[in-house]
Coordinates of C-alpha atoms and ligand atoms in Angstrom, one line a residue:
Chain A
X1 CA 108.9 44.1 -26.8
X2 CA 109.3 41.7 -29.5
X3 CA 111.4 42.0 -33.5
X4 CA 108.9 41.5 -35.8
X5 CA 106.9 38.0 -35.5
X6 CA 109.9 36.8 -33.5
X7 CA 109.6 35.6 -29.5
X8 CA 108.7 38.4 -26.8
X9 CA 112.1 39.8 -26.0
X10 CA 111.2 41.6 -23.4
X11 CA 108.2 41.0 -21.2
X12 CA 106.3 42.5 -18.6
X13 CA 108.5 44.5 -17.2
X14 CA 108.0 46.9 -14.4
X15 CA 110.7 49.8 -14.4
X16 CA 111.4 52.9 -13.1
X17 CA 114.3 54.6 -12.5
X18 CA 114.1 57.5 -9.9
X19 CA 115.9 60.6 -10.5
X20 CA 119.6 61.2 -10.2
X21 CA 119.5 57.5 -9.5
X22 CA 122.5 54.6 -10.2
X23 CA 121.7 51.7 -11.3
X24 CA 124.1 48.5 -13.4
X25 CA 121.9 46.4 -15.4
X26 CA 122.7 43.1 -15.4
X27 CA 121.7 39.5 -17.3
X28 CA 122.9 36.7 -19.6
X29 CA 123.8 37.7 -23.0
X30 CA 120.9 38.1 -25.7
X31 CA 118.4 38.9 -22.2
X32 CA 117.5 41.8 -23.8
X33 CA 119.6 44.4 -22.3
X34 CA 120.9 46.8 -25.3
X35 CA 117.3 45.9 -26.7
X36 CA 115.8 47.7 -23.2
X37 CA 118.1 50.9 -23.9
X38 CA 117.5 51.4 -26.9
X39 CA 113.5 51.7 -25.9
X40 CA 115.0 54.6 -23.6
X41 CA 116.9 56.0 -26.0
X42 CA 114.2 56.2 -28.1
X43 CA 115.3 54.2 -31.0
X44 CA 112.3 51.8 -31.1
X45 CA 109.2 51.7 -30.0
X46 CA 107.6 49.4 -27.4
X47 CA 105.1 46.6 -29.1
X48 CA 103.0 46.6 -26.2
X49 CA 102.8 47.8 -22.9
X50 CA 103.8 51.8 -21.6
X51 CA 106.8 53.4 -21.6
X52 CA 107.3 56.9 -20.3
X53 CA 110.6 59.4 -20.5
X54 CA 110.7 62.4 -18.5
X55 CA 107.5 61.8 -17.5
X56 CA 106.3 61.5 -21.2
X57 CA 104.1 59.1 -22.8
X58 CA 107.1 57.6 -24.8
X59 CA 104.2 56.6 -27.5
X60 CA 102.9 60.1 -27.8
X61 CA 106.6 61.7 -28.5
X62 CA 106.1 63.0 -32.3
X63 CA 109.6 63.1 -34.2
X64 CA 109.9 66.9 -33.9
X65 CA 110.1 66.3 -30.2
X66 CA 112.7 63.5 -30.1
X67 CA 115.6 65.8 -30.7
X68 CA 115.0 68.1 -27.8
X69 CA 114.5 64.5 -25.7
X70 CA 117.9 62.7 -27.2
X71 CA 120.0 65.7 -26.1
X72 CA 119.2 65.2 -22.7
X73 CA 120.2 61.3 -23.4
X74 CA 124.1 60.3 -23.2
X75 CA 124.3 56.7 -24.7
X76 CA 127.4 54.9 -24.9
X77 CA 126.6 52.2 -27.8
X78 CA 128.0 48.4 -27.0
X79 CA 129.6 48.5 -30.7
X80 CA 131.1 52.5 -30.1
X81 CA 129.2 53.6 -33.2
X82 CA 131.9 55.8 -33.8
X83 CA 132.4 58.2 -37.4
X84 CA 135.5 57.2 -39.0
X85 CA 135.8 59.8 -41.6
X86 CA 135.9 62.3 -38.2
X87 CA 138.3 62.6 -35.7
X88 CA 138.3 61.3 -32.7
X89 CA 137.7 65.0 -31.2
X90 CA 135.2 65.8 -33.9
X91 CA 133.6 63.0 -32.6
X92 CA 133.2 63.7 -29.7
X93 CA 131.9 67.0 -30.3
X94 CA 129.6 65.8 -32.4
X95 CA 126.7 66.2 -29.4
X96 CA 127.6 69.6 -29.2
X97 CA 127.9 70.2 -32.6
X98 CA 124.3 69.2 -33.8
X99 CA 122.7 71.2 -30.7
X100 CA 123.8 74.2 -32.7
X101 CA 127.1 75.2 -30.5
X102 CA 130.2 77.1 -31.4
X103 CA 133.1 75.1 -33.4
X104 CA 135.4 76.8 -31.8
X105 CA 134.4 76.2 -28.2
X106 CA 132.8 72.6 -29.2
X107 CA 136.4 71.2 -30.2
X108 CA 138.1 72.7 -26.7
X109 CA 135.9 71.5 -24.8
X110 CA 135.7 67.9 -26.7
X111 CA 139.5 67.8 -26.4
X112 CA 139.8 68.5 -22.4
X113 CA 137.2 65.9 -21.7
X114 CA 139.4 63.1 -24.2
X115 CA 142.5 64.6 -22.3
X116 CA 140.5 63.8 -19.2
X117 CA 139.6 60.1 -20.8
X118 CA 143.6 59.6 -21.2
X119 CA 143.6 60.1 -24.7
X120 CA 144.8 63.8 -25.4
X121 CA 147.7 62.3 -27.6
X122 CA 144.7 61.1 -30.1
X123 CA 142.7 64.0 -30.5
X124 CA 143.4 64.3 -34.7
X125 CA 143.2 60.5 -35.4
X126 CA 140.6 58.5 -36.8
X127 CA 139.3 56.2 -34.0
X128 CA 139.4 53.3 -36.4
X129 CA 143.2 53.3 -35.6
X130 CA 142.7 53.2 -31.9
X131 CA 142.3 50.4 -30.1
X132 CA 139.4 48.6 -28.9
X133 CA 139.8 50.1 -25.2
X134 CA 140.4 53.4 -26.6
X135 CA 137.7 54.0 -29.1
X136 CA 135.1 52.9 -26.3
X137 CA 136.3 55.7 -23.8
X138 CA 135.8 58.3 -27.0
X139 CA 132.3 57.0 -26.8
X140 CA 132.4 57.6 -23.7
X141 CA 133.5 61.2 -23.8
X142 CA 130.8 61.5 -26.7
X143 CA 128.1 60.3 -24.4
X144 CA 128.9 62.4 -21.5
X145 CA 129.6 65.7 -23.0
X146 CA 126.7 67.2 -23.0
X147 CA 126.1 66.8 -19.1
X148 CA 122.7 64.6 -20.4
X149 CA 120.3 64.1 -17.3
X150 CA 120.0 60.6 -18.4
X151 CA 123.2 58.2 -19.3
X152 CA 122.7 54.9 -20.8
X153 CA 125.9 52.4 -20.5
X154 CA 126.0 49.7 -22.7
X155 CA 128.6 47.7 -21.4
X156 CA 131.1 51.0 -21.0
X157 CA 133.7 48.7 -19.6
X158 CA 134.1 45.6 -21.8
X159 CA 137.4 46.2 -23.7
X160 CA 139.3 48.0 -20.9
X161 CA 141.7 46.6 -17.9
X162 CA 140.1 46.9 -14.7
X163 CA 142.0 50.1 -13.7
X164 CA 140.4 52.2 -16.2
X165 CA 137.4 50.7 -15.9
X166 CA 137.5 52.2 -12.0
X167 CA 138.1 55.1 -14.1
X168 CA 135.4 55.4 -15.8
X169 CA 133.1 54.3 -13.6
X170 CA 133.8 57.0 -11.3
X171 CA 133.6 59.4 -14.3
X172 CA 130.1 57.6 -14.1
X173 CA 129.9 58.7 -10.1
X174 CA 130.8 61.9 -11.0
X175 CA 128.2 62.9 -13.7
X176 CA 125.6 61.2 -11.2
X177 CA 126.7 63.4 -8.4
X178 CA 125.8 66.3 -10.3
X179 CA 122.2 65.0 -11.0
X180 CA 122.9 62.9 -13.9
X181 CA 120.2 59.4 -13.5
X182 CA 122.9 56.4 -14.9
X183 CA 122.5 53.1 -15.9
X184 CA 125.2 51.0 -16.7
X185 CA 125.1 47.4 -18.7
X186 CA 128.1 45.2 -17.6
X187 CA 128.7 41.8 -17.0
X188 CA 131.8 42.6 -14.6
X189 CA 130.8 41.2 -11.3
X190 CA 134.3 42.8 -9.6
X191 CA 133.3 46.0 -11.3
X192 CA 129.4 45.5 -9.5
X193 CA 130.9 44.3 -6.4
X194 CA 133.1 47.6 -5.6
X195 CA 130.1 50.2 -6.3
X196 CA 127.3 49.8 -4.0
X197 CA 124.6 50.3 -6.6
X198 CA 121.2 48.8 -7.2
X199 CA 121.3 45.9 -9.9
X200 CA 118.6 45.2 -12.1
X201 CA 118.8 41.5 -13.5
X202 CA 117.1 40.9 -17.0
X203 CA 116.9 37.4 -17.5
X204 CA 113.9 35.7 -19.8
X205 CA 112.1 38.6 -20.4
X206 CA 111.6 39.2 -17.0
X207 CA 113.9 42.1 -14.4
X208 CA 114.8 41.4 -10.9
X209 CA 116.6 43.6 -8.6
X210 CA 119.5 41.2 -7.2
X211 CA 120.6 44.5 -4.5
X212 CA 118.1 46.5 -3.2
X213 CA 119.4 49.9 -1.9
X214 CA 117.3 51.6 0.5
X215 CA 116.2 55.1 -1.0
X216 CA 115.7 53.5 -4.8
X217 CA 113.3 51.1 -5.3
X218 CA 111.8 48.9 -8.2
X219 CA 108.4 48.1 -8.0
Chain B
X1 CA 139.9 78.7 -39.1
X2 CA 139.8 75.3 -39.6
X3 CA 136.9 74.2 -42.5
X4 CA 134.3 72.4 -40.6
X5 CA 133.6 68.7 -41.3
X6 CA 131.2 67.1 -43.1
X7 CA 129.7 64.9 -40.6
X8 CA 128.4 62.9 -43.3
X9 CA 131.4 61.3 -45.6
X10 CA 129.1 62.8 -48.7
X11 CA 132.0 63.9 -50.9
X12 CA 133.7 60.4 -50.2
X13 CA 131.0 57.9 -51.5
X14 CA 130.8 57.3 -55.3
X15 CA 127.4 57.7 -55.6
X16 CA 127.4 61.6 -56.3
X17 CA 130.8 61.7 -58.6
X18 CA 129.4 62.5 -61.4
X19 CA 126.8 64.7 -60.5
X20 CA 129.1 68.1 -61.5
X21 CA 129.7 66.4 -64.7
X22 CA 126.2 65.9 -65.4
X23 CA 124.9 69.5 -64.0
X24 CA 127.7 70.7 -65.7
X25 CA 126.7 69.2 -69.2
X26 CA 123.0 70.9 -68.4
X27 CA 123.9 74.1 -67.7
X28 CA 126.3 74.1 -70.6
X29 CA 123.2 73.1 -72.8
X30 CA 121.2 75.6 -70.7
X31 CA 123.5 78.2 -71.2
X32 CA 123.5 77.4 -75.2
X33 CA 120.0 77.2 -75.2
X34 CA 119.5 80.4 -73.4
X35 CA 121.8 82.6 -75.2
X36 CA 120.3 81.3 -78.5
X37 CA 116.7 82.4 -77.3
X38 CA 118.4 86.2 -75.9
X39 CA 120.4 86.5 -79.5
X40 CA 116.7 85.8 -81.5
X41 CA 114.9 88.0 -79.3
X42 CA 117.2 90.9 -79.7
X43 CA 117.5 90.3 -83.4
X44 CA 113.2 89.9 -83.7
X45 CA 113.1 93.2 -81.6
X46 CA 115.9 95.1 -83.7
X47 CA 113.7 93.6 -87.0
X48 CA 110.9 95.0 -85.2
X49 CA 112.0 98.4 -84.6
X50 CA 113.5 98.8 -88.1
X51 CA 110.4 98.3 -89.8
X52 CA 107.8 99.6 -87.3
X53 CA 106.2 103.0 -88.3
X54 CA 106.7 102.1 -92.0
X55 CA 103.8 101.9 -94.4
X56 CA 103.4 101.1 -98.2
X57 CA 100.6 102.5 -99.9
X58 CA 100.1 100.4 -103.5
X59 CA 97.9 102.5 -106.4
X60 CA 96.8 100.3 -109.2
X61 CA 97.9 101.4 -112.5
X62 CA 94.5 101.5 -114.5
X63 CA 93.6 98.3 -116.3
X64 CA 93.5 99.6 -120.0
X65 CA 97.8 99.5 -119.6
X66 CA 97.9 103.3 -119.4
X67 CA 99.9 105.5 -116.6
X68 CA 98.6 106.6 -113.4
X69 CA 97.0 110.2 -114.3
X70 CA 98.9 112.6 -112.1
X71 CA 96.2 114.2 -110.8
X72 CA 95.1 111.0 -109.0
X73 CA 98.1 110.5 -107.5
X74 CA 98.2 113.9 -106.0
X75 CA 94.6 113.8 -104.7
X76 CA 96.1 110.1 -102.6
X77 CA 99.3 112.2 -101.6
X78 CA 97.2 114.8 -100.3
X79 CA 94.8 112.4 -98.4
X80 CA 97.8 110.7 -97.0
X81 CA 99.6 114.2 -95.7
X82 CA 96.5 115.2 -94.3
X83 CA 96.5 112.1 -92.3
X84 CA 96.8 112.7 -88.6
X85 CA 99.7 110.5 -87.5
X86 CA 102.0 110.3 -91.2
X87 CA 105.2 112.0 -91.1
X88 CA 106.7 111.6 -94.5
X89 CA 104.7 111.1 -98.0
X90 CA 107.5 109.7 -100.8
X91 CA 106.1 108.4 -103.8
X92 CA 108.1 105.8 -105.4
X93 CA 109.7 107.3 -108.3
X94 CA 109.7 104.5 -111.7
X95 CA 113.3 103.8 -111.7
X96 CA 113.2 102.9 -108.1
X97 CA 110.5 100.8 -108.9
X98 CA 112.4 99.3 -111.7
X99 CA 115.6 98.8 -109.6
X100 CA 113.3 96.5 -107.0
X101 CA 111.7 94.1 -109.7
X102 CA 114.9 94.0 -111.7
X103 CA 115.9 90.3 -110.5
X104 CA 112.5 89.2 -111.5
X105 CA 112.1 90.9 -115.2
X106 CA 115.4 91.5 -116.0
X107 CA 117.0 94.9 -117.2
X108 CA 114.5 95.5 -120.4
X109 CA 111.3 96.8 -119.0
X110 CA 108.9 98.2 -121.2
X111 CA 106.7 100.0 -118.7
X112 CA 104.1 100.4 -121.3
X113 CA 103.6 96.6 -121.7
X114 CA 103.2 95.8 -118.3
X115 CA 101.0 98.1 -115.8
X116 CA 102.7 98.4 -112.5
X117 CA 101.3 99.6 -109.4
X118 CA 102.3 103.0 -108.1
X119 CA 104.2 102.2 -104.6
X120 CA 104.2 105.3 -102.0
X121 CA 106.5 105.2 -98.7
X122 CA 105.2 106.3 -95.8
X123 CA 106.2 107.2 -92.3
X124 CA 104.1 107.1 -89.1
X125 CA 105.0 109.3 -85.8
X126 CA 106.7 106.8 -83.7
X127 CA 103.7 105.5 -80.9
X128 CA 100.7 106.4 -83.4
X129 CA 98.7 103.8 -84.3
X130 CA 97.1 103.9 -87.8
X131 CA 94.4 102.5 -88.4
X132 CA 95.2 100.6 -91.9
X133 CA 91.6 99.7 -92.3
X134 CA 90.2 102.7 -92.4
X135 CA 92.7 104.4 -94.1
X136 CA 92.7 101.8 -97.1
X137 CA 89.0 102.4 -97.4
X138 CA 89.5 106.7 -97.6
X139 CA 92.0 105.9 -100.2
X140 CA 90.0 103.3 -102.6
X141 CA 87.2 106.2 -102.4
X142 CA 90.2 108.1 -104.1
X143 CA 91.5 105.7 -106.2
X144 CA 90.1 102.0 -106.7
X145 CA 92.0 99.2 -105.9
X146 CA 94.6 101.3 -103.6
X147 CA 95.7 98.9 -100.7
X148 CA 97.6 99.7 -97.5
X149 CA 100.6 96.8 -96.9
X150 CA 101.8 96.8 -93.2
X151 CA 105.2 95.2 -92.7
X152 CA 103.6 93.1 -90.3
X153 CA 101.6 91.3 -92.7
X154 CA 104.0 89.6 -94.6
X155 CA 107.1 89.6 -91.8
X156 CA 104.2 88.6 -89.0
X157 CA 104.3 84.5 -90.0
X158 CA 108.4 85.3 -89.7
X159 CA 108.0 86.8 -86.1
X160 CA 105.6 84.4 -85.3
X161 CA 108.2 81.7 -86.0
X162 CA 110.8 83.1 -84.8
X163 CA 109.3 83.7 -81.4
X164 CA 108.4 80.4 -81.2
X165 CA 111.7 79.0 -81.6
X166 CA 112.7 81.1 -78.9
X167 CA 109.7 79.7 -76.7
X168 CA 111.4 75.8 -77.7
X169 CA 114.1 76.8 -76.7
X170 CA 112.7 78.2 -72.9
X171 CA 110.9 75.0 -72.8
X172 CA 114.0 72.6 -73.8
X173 CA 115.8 74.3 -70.9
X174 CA 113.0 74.0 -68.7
X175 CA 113.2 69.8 -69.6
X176 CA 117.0 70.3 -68.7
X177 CA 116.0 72.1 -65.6
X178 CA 113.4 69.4 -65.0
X179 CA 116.1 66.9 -65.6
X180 CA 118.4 68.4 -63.1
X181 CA 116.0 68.2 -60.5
X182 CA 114.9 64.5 -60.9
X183 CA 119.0 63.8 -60.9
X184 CA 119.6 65.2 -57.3
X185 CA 116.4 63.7 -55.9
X186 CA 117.6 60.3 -57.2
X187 CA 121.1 61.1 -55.9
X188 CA 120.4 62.4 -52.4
X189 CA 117.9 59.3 -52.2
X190 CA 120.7 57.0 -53.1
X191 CA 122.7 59.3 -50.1
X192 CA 120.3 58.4 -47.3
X193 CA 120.6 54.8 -48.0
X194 CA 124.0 54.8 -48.0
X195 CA 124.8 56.8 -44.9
X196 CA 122.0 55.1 -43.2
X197 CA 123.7 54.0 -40.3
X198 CA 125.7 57.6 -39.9
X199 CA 122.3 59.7 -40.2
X200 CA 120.9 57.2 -37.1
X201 CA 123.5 58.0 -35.2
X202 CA 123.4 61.6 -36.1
X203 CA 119.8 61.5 -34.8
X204 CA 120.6 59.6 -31.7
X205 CA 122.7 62.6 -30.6
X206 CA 119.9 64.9 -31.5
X207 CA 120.3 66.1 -34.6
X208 CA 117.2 67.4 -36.6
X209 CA 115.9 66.4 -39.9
X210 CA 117.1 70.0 -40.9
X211 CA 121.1 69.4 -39.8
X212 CA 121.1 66.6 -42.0
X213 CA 119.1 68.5 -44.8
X214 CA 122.2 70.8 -43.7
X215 CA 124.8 68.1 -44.5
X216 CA 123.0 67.0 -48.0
X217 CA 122.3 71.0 -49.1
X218 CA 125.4 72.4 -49.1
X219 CA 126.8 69.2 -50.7
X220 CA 124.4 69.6 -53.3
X221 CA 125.0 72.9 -53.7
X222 CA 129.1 73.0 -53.8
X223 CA 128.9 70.3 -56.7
X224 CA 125.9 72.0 -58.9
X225 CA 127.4 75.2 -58.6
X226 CA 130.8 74.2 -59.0
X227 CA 130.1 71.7 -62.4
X228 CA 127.4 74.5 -63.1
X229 CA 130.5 77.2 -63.5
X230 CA 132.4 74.3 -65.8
X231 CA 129.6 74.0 -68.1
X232 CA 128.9 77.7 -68.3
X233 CA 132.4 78.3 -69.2
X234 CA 132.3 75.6 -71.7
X235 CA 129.0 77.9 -73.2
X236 CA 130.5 80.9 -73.4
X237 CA 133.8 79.7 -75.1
X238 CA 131.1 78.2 -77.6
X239 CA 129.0 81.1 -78.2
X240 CA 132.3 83.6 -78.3
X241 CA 133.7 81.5 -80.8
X242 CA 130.6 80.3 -82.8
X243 CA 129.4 83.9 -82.8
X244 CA 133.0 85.2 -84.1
X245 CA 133.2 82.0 -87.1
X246 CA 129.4 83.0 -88.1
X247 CA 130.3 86.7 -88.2
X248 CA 133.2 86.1 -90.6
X249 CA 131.9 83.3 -91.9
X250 CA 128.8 85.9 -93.5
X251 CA 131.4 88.8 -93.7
X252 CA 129.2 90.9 -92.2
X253 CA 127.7 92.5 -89.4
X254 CA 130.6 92.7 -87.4
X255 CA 128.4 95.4 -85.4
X256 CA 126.4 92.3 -83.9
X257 CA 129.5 90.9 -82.7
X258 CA 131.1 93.6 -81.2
X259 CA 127.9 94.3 -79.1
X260 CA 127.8 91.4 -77.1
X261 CA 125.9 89.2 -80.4
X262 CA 123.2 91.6 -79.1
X263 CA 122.5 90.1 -76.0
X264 CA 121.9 92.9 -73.1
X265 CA 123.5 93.1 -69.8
X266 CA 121.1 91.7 -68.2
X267 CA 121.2 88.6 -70.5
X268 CA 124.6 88.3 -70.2
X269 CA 124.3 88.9 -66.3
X270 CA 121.4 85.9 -66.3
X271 CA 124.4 83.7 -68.3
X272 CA 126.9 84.1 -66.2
X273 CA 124.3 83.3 -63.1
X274 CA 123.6 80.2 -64.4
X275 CA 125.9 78.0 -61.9
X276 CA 124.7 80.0 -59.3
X277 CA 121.4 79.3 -60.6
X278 CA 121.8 75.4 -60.8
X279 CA 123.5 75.3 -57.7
X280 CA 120.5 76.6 -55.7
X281 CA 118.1 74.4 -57.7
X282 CA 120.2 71.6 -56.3
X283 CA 120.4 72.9 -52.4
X284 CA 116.5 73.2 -52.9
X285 CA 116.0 70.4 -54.3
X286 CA 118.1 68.4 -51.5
X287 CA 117.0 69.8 -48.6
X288 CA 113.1 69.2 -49.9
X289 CA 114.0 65.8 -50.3
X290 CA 116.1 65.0 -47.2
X291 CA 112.9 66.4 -44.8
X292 CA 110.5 64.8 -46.9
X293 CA 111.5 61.1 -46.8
X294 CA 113.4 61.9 -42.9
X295 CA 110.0 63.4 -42.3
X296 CA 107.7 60.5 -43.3
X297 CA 109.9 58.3 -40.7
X298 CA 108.3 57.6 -37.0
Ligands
ADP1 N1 116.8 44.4 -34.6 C1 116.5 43.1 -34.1 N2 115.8 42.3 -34.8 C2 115.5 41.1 -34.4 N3 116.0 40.6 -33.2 C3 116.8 41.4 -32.4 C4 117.1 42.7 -32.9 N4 117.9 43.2 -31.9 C5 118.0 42.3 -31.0 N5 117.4 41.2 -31.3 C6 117.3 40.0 -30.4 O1 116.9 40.4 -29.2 C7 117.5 39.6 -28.2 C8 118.1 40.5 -27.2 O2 119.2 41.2 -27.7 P1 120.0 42.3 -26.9 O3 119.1 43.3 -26.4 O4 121.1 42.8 -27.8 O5 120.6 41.5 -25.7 P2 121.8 41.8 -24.7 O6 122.2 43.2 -25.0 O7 121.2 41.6 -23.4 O8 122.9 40.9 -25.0 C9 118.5 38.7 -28.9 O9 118.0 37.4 -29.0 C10 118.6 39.3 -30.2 O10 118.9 38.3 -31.2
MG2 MG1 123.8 44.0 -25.6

């Protein structure tokens, strides 16, 4: 994957994530993490080399197709990518609402998972007057509510204290348990050392798995 | 209920502000332009009906200066009341005759000195067509010279005219109309680029091209219809009191004003439409363009 005529950001890498897997994704900054997402997310487009989704030819996916795909996807962005002229439960519901789903429901059922998050004293507020900490667990709510099969983590846990990020990272656990496939991007090496999780290093264009678990391979 | 949100901040960016105002400044000049066109075509149809089924038969007085003989113009009044289609036969008596070309020759004619034609009226059933040719030719076997003058013929070139004003004017609102549209393509353009970054996002939780058509639609729609209804109001305050200063202003045909400047229901039904009208024009028009540029993206 490279930007234009810029240097080969990411190389020959050989991934797969197994189903209802967990894995963190670790590296340097600028290795090329968010840049690996937001191939899975479906945002761009590899420049060489195969990618597949859900056992599709990511290549092939025509645009019609990418909605159906993306719903399945929970992403929480690095920079939040939250709507300020929405509230923070509007927000939130926002997966929801785009899939076609009830307002009225939508907005319950965005407000019990922010209550869940620790934030059901914020759900009419703009999230541009939260802080740091707070906006990323509304994108975190965002990402998760629509139970996606596949979450993408982009460094989930960089503006909170430790104790929510245990938190939230067994909000994490909780969506995996119920067959949700998770990958998390973090750079907090107590946060890696308490969950027993494979970690995928991307360093130089190139992955590594630093911890291999038994069931969940890389090859 | 609460109102649902836009999920695009389309009302709060500049870049569609003064779209009402300019919508509303069309369908004002629409409206104008259309009630113009409905006012002509009532008052070419009413001129229409007046005159249709009326006939004048002109018999040339003879060229040495003396009178019709009477016994000519009786064999043409017979010929024309044994015409099939011809209700009523009225000769034009002198005086009458007199009365018409007084503005031209003054109160002092001497009908001796100058020969005038004999005019006859006549009347056709309403629906029959008579053919003037044929009829002119039967009645120059009578008398020499006699002509048949349709109303048509001389008011035709003032029909004519008039009914192409009234196509101008269907094609200058068809400009506006044209003019509209280009505005909300170049406005929702301007839209997507500046909600960019919101419309990504909006994709990235799996929204379709048509939710965000959604977003840009009924935006386009609330502001068309809602200027649309300004203008319009502006038009009809115009006409109402246009049409009352020209009615008083001539100090006649009050008539005219009273029913409705002779615009039908259904005129004044396709007036009063005319924000509804410009606002679908613009939800149309939006949404075509939203999934045609989202659409030509990978
Ligand atoms: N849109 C882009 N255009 C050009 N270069 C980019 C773009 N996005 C990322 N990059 C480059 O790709 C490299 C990897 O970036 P990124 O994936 O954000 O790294 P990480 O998330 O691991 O910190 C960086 O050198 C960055 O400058
Ligand atoms: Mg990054």
């Amino acid at each position: 994957m490279r930007f234009g005529t810029g240097p080969e950001i990411l190389g020959d890498i050989d991934l797969s994530l197994s189903p209802g897997g967990f894995y963190f994704l670790t590296g340097p900054s600028g290795a090329g993490k968010s840049t690996l997402m937001r191939l899975m997310y479906l945002a761009d487009r590899p420049t060489r080399g195969r990618a597949s989704l859900f056992g599709r030819d990511i290549s092939t996916i025509t645009r019609s197709e990418k909605p159906g795909l993306r719903r399945r996807i929970g992403v929480v962005f690095q920079d939040f990518r939250l709507l300020n002229h929405l509230s923070t439960v509007d927000n939130v519901a926002l997966p929801l609402r785009v899939a076609g789903g009830d307002d009225g429901t939508v907005r319950s059922y965005a407000a019990e998972l922010l209550r869940w998050v620790g934030l059901g004293q914020y759900l009419d507020v703009r999230p541009s007057t939260l802080s740091g900490g707070q906006q990323q667990r509304v994108a975190i709510a965002r990402a998760v509510i629509t139970r996606p099969a596949l979450l993408l983590a982009d460094e989930p846990t960089g503006n909170v204290d430790d104790a929510i990020a245990f938190r939230l990272l067994h909000l994490f656990e909780e969506l995996n348990r119920l067959g949700t496939t998770v990958m998390i991007a973090t750079h907090n090496q107590t946060l890696i050392d308490q969950f027993n999780y494979p970690v995928l290093h991307l360093e130089e264009g190139r992955l590594s798995q630093t911890r291999q678990s038994v069931d969940q391979g890389i090859s | 209920m609460a109102i649902r949100p836009y999920d695009l901040p389309l009302q709060a960016d500049g870049s569609s502000r003064f779209l009402p105002w300019f919508i509303g400044l069309m369908v004002y000049l629409a409206t104008l332009t259309l009630a113009l066109s409905l006012m002509l075509t009532s008052a070419i149809q009413r001129w229409d009906a007046g005159l249709q089924g009326s006939l004048t038969v002109q018999i040339p007085a003879p060229v040495d200066g003396s009178a019709l003989p009477p016994e000519r113009l009786a064999a043409v009044l017979s010929l024309l009341q044994r015409t099939a289609g011809i209700t009523s036969v009225a000769p034009m008596n002198l005086a009458a005759e007199h009365e018409l070309l007084r503005p031209w020759l003054g109160t002092s004619i001497d009908d001796t000195a100058l020969p005038l034609p004999t005019l006859v009226d006549i009347h056709t059933a309403l629906g029959s067509k008579i053919d003037t040719g044929k009829l002119e030719q039967s009645l120059a076997a009578v008398v020499p010279g006699t002509s048949v003058a349709t109303h048509d013929r001389w008011l035709g070139s003032l029909f004519r005219a008039a009914r192409l004003i009234v196509l101008a004017g269907e094609f200058a609102v068809g400009l506006i109309g044209a003019g509209a549209i280009l505005t909300i393509i170049f406005t929702t353009r301007t839209g997507l680029l500046i909600h960019h970054d919101v419309i990504e996002l909006l994709h990235l939780v799996g929204a379709q091209d048509s939710y965000v058509a959604r977003q840009f639609q009924s935006h386009a729609f609330r502001q068309a219809s809602g200027g649309g209804a300004f203008g319009m109001g502006l038009a009809l305050i115009t006409i109402v009191f246009g049409g009352l200063a020209a009615a008083f202003g001539q100090g006649g045909d009050e008539a005219m004003t009273f029913q409705g400047f002779g615009i039908t229901i259904i005129g004044w039904c396709a007036l009063l439409l005319m924000p509804v009208a410009a606002g679908v024009v613009a939800l149309v028009t939006a949404r075509v363009t939203v999934l045609s540029i989202l659409g030509r993206m990978s």
